[in-house]
Short mmCIF file of C-alpha atoms and ligand atoms in Angstrom, two decimals:
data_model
loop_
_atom_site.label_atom_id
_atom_site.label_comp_id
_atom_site.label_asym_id
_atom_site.label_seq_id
_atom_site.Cartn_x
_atom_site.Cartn_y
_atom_site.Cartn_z
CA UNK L 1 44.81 -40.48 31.95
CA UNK L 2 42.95 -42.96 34.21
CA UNK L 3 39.05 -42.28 34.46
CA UNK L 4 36.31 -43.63 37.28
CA UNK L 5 32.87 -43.21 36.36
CA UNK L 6 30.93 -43.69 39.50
CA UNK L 7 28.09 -46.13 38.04
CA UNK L 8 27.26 -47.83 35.63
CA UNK L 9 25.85 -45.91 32.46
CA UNK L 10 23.36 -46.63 29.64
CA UNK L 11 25.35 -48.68 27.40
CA UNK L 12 26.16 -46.35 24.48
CA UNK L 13 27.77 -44.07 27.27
CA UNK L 14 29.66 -46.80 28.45
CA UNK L 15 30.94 -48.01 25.12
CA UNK L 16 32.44 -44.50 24.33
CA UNK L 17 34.14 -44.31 27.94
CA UNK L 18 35.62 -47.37 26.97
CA UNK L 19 37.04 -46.66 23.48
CA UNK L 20 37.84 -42.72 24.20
CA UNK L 21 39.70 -43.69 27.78
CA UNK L 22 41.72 -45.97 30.00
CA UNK L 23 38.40 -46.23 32.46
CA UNK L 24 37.20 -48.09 34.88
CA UNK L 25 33.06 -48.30 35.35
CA UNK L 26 31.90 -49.10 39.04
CA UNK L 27 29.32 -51.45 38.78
CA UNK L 28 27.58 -50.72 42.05
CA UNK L 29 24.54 -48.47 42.18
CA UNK L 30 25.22 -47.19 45.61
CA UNK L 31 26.54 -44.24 46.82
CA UNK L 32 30.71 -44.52 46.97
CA UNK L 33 32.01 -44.85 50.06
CA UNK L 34 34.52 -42.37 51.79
CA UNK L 35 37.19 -45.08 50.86
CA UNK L 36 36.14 -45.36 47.44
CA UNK L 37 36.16 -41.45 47.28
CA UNK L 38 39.34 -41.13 49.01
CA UNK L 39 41.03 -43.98 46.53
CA UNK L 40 39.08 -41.70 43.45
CA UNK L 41 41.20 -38.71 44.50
CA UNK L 42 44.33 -40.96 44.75
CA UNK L 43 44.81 -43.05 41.48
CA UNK L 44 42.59 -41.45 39.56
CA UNK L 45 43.03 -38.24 36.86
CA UNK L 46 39.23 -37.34 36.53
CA UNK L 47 36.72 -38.60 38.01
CA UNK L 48 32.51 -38.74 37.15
CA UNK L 49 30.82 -38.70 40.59
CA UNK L 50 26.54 -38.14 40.96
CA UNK L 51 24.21 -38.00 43.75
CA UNK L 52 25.26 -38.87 46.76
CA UNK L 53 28.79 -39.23 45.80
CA UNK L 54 29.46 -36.85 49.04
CA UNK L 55 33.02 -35.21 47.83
CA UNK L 56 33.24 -33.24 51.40
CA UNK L 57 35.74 -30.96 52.54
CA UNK L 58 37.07 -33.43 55.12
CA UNK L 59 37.49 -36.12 52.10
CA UNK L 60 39.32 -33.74 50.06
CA UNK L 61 41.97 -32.65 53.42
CA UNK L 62 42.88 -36.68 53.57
CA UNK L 63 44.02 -36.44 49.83
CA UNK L 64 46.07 -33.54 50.40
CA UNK L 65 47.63 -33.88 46.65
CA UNK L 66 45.30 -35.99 44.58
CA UNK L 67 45.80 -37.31 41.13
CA UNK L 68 42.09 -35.94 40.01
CA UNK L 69 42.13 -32.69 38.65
CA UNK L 70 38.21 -33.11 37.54
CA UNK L 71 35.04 -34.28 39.11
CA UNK L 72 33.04 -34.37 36.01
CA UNK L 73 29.71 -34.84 37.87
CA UNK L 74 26.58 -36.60 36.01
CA UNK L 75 23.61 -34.06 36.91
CA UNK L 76 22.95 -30.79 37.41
CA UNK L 77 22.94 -30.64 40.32
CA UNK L 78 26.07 -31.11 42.51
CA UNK L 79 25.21 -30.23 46.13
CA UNK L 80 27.03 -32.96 47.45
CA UNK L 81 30.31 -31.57 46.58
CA UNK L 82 31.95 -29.14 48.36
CA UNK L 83 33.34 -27.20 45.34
CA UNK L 84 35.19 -24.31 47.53
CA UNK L 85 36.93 -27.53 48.77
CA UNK L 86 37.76 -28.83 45.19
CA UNK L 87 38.93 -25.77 43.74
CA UNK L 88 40.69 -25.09 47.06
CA UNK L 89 42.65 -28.57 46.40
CA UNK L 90 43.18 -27.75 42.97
CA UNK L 91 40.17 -30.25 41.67
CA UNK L 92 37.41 -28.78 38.68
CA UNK L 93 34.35 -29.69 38.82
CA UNK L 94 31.60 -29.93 35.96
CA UNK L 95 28.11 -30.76 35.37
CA UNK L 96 25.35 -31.53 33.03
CA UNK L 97 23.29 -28.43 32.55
CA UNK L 98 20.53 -28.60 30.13
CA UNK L 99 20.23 -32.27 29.15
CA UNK L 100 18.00 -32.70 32.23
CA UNK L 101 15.71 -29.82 31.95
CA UNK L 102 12.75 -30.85 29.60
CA UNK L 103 12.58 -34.40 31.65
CA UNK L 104 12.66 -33.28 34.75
CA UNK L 105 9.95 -30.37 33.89
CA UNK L 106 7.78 -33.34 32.74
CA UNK L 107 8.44 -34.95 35.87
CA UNK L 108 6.84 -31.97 37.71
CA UNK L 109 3.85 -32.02 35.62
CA UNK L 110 3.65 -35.74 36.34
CA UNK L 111 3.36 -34.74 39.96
CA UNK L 112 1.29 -31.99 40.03
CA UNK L 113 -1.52 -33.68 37.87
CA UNK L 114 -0.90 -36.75 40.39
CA UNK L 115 -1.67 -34.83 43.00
CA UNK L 116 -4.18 -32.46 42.19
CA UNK L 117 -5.98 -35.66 40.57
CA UNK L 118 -5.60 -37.79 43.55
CA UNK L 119 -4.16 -40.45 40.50
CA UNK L 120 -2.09 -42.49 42.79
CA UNK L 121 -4.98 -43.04 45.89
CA UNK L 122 -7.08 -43.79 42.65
CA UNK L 123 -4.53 -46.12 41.17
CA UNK L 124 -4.11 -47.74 44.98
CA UNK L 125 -8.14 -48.10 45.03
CA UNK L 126 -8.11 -50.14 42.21
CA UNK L 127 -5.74 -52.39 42.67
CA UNK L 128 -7.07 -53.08 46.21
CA UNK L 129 -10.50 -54.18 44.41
CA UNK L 130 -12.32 -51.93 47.01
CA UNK L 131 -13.67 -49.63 44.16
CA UNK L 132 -16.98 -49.54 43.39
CA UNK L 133 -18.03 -47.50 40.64
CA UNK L 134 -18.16 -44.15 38.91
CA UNK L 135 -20.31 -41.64 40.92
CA UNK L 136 -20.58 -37.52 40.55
CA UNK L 137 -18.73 -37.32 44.10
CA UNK L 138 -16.20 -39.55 43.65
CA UNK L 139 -12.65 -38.81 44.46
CA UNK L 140 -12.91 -34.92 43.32
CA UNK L 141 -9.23 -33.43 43.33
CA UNK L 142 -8.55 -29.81 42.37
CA UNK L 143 -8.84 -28.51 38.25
CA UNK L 144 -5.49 -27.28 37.04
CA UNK L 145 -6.33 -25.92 33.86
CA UNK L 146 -6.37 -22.04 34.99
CA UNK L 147 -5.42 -22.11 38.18
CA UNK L 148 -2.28 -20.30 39.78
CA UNK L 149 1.38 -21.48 39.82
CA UNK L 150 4.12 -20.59 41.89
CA UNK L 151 7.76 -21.37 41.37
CA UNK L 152 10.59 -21.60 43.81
CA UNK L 153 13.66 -21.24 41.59
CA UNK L 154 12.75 -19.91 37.86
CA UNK L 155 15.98 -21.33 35.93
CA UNK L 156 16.09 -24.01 33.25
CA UNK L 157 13.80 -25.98 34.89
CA UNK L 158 11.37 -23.66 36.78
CA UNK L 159 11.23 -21.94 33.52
CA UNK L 160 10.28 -25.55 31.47
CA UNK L 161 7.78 -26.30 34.10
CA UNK L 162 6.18 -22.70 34.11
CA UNK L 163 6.23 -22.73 29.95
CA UNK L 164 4.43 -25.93 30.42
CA UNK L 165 2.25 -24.66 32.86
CA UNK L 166 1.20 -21.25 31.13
CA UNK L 167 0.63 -22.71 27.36
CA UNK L 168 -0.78 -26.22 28.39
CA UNK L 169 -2.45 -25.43 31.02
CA UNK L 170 -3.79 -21.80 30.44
CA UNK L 171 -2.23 -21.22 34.26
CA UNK L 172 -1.03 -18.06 36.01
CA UNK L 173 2.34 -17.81 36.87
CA UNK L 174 4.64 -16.52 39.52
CA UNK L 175 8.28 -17.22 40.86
CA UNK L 176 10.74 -16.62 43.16
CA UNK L 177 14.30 -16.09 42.10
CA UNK L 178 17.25 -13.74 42.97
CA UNK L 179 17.05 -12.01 39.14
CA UNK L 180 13.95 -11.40 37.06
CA UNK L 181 13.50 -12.92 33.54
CA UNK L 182 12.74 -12.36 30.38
CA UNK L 183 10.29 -14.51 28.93
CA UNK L 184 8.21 -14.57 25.76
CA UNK L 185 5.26 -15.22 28.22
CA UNK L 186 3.43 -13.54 31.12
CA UNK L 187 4.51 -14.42 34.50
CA UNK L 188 5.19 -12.46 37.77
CA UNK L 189 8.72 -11.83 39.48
CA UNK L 190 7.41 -12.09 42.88
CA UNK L 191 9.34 -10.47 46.02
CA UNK L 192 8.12 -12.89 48.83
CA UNK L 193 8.02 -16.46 48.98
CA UNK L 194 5.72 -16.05 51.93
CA UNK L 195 2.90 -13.99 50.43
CA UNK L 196 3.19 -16.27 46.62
CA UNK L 197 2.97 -19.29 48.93
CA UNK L 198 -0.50 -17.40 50.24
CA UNK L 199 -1.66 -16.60 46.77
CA UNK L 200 -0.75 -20.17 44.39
CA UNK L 201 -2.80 -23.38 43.92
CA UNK L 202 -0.02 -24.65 43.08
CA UNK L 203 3.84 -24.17 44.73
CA UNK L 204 6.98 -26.10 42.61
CA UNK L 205 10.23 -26.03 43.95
CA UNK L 206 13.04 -26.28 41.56
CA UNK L 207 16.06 -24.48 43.14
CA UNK L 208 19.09 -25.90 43.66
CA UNK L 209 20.56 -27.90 46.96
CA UNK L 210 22.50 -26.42 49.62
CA UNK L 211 23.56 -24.49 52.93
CA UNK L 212 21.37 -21.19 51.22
CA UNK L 213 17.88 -23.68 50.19
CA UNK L 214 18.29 -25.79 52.96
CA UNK L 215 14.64 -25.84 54.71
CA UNK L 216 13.50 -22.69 52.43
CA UNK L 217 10.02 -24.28 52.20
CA UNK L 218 9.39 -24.69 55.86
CA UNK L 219 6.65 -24.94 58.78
CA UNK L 220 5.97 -20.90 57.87
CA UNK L 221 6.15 -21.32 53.97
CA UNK L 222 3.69 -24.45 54.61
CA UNK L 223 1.18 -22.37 57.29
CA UNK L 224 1.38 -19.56 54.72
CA UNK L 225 -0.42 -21.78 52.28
CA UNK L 226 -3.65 -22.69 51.10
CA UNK L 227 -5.60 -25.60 52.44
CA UNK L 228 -6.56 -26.91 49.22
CA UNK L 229 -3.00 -26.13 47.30
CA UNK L 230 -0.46 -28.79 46.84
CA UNK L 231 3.46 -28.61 47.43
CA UNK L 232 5.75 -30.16 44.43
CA UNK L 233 9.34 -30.91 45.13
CA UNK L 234 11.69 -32.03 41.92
CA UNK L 235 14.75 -30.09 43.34
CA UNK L 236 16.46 -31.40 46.60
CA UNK L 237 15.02 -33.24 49.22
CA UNK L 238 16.56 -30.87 51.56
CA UNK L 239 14.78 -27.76 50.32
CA UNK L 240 11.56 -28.76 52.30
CA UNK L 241 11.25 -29.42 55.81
CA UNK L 242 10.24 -33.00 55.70
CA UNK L 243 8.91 -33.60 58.86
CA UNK L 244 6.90 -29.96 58.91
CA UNK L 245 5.31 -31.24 55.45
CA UNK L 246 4.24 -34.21 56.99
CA UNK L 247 2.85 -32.20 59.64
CA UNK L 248 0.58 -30.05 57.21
CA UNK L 249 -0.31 -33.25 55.14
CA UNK L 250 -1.39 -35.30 58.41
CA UNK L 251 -3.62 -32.14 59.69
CA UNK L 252 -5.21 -31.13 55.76
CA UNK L 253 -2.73 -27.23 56.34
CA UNK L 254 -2.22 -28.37 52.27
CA UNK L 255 -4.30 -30.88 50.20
CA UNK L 256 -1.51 -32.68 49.03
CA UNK L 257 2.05 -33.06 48.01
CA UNK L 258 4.31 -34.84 44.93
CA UNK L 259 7.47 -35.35 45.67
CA UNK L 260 10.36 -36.16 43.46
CA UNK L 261 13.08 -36.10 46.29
CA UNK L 262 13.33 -36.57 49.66
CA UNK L 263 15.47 -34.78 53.28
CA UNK L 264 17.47 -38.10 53.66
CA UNK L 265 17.08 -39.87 50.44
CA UNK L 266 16.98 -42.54 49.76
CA UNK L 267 15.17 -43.36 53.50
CA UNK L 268 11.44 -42.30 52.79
CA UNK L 269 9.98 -41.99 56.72
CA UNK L 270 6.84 -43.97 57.25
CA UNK L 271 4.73 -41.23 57.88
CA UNK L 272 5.05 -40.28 54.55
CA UNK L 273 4.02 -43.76 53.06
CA UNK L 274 1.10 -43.91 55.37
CA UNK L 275 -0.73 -40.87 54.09
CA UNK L 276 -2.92 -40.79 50.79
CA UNK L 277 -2.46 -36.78 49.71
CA UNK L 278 0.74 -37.72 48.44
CA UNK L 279 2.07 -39.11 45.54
CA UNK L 280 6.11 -40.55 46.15
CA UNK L 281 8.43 -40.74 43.01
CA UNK L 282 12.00 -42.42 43.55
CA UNK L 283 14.00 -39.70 42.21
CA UNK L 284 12.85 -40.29 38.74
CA UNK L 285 13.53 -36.82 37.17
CA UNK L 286 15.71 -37.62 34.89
CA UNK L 287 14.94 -41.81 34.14
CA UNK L 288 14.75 -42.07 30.65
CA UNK L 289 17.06 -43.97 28.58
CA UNK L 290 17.67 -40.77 25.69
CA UNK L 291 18.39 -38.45 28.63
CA UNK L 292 20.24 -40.56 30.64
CA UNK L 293 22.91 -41.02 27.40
CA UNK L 294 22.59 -37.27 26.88
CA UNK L 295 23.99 -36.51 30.49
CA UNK L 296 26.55 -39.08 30.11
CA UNK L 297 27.72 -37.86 26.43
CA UNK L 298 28.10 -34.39 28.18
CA UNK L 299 30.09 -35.45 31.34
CA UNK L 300 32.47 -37.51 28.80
CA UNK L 301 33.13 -34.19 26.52
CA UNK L 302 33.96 -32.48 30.01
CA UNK L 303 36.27 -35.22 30.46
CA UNK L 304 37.51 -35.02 26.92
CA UNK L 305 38.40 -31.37 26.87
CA UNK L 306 39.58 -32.12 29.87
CA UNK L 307 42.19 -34.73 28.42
CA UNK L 308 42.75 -32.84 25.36
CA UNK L 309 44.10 -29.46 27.32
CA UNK L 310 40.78 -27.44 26.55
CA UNK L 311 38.48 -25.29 28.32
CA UNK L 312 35.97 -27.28 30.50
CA UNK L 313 32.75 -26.53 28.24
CA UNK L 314 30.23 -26.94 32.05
CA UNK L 315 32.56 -25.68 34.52
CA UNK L 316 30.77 -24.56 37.97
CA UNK L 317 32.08 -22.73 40.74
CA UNK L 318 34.29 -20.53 38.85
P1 LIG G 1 19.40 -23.45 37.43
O1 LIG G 1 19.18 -23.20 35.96
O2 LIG G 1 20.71 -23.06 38.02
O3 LIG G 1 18.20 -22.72 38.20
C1 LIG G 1 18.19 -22.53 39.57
C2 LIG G 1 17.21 -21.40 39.92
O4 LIG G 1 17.15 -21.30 41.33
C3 LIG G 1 17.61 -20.04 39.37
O5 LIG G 1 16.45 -19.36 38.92
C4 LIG G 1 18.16 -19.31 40.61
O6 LIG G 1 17.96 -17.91 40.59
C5 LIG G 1 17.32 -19.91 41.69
N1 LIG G 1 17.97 -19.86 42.99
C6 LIG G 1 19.18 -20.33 43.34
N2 LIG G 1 19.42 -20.09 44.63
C7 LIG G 1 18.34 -19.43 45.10
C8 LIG G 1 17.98 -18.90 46.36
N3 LIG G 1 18.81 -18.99 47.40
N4 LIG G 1 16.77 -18.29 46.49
C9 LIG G 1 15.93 -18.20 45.43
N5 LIG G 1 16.21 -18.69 44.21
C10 LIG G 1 17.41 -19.28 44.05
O7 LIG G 1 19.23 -24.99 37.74
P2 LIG G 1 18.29 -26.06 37.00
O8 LIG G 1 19.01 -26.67 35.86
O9 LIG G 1 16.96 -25.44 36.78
O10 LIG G 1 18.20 -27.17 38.15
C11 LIG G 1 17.65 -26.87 39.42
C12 LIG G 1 17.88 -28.00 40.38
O11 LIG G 1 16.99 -29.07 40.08
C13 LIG G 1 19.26 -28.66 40.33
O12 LIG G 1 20.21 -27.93 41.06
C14 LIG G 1 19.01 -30.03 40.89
O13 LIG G 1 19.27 -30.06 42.27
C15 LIG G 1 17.53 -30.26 40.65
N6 LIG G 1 17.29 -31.36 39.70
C16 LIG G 1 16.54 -32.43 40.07
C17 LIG G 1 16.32 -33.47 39.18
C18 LIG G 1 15.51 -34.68 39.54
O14 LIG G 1 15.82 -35.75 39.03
N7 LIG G 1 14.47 -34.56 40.36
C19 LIG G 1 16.87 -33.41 37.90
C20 LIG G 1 17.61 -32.30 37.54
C21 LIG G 1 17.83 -31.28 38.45
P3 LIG G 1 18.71 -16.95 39.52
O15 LIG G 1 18.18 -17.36 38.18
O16 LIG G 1 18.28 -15.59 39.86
O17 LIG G 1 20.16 -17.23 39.68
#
């Protein structure tokens, strides 16, 4: 069994590829390229793709009978495989549900105190040495403690971020998704994205990528809201309509943005560095070393059931 693992990993991940398989560890950080992709498919048995690793219908028709019977993908999320087109050519295809929830939650919070707290402008302020001094006026951003959320997607991570929201933060919570929950605290299944985008301080967007969330938060969903709310996106960059964001940030529609992930990632347009009401991550939802190890751990025991013959324990698509 002959195993690629798309990047390199944190090194206790890569020290149990090495003595569980016959692997080989790409040691560029870039996205593969349709030739590496198409050579994957060819010579390989499983392979462990991740964002951006763009396993396309069209790549899978020019490896007609591939070697790989497994794209054991390292994230939750796995938009940029075609999985129809996988299954269709007889590939699997797993992912790493759960070990990112709690980090990328945090990563929201991160974002929406940023924003609301105007803490990167204030960071930029100081470092330009144009600050000068504490006054009752200064800087005033928006309270959080108590104020409304809304969530755009209410699984494992909506659900983290709202939990965090409703006992740390005392705040009122709403969501979108296609089923209601049950949760051990009070929050409201809403029916229309439209009208919660009217009614929150606060709107989070934590669905998943895709043909059906492409553009779901767009120039509407942005006009809908209120001028002193803020927009955070820790999903997909393609869930918001960049350019209509920029469009309510430039003319004060919202107050501000954070933003996790971006339309054509990793190009960040200019327009977006140039404004101050909002506060740019690069992609760090899940950056920590512990988490990082925990993904890898579980796209190497889908691999290893895999090898062994037995059911695939994070199987999507199916
Ligand atoms: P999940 O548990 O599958 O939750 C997805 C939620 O979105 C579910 O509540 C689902 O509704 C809802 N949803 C799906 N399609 C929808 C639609 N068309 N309209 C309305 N709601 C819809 O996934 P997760 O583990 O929370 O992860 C969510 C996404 O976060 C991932 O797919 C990934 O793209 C992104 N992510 C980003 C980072 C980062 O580093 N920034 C890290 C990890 C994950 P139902 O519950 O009713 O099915």
């Amino acid at each position: 069994m002959r195993v690629l693992i798309a990047r390199p990993m944190t090194a206790e991940v890569e020290a149990r590829a090495r003595s569980e398989f016959d692997v080989e560890i790409r040691t560029n950080t870039s996205v593969m390229s349709r030739a590496e992709m198409l050579r994957a498919l060819a010579e390989f048995d499983v392979v462990v793709p991740t964002l951006g690793d763009a396993f396309d219908a069209g790549v899978f028709s020019q490896v007609p009978e591939p070697r790989c019977k497994l794209l054991a993908n390292f994230g939750v999320g796995y938009n940029h495989i075609d999985v129809g087109a996988a299954m269709a050519a007889g590939v699997e295809v797993t992912n790493t549900p759960g070990a990112v929830t709690d980090a990328t939650a945090d990563i929201a919070m991160t974002l929406m105190l940023m924003s609301a707290r105007r803490a990167g402008e204030g960071e930029r302020l100081v470092r330009s040495g144009q600050w000068q001094g504490w006054h009752p006026t200064q800087m005033l951003g928006l309270h959080l403690s108590g104020k409304h959320v809304g969530v755009v997607g209410m699984g494992r991570i909506g659900q983290a971020i709202a939990r965090r929201c409703h006992f740390g933060f005392g705040m009122q919570v709403s969501y979108i998704a296609r089923s209601a929950k049950q949760l051990d605290f009070e929050a409201h299944h809403a029916g229309d994205l439209t009208k919660m985008a009217a009614e929150v301080d606060v709107l989070v967007v934590a669905v998943p990528g895709g043909a059906e969330t492409h553009h779901l938060i767009d120039a509407g969903i942005l006009a809908a809201m209120r001028h002193s709310s803020h927009l955070i996106n820790i999903a997909r960059g393609e869930v918001v309509d960049e350019a209509a964001l920029i469009a309510a940030l430039q003319t004060g529609q919202i107050a501000g943005a954070g933003l996790d992930v971006y339309e054509f990632e990793p190009k960040v347009p200019q327009a977006l560095m140039d404004l101050d009401n909002v506060t740019l991550l690069p992609h760090l939802g899940t950056a920590t070393e512990e988490v990082r190890s925990n993904m890898g751990h579980m796209a190497l025991d889908n691999v290893a059931a895999f090898v062994a013959g037995q059911a695939l324990p994070n199987p999507v698509g199916t």
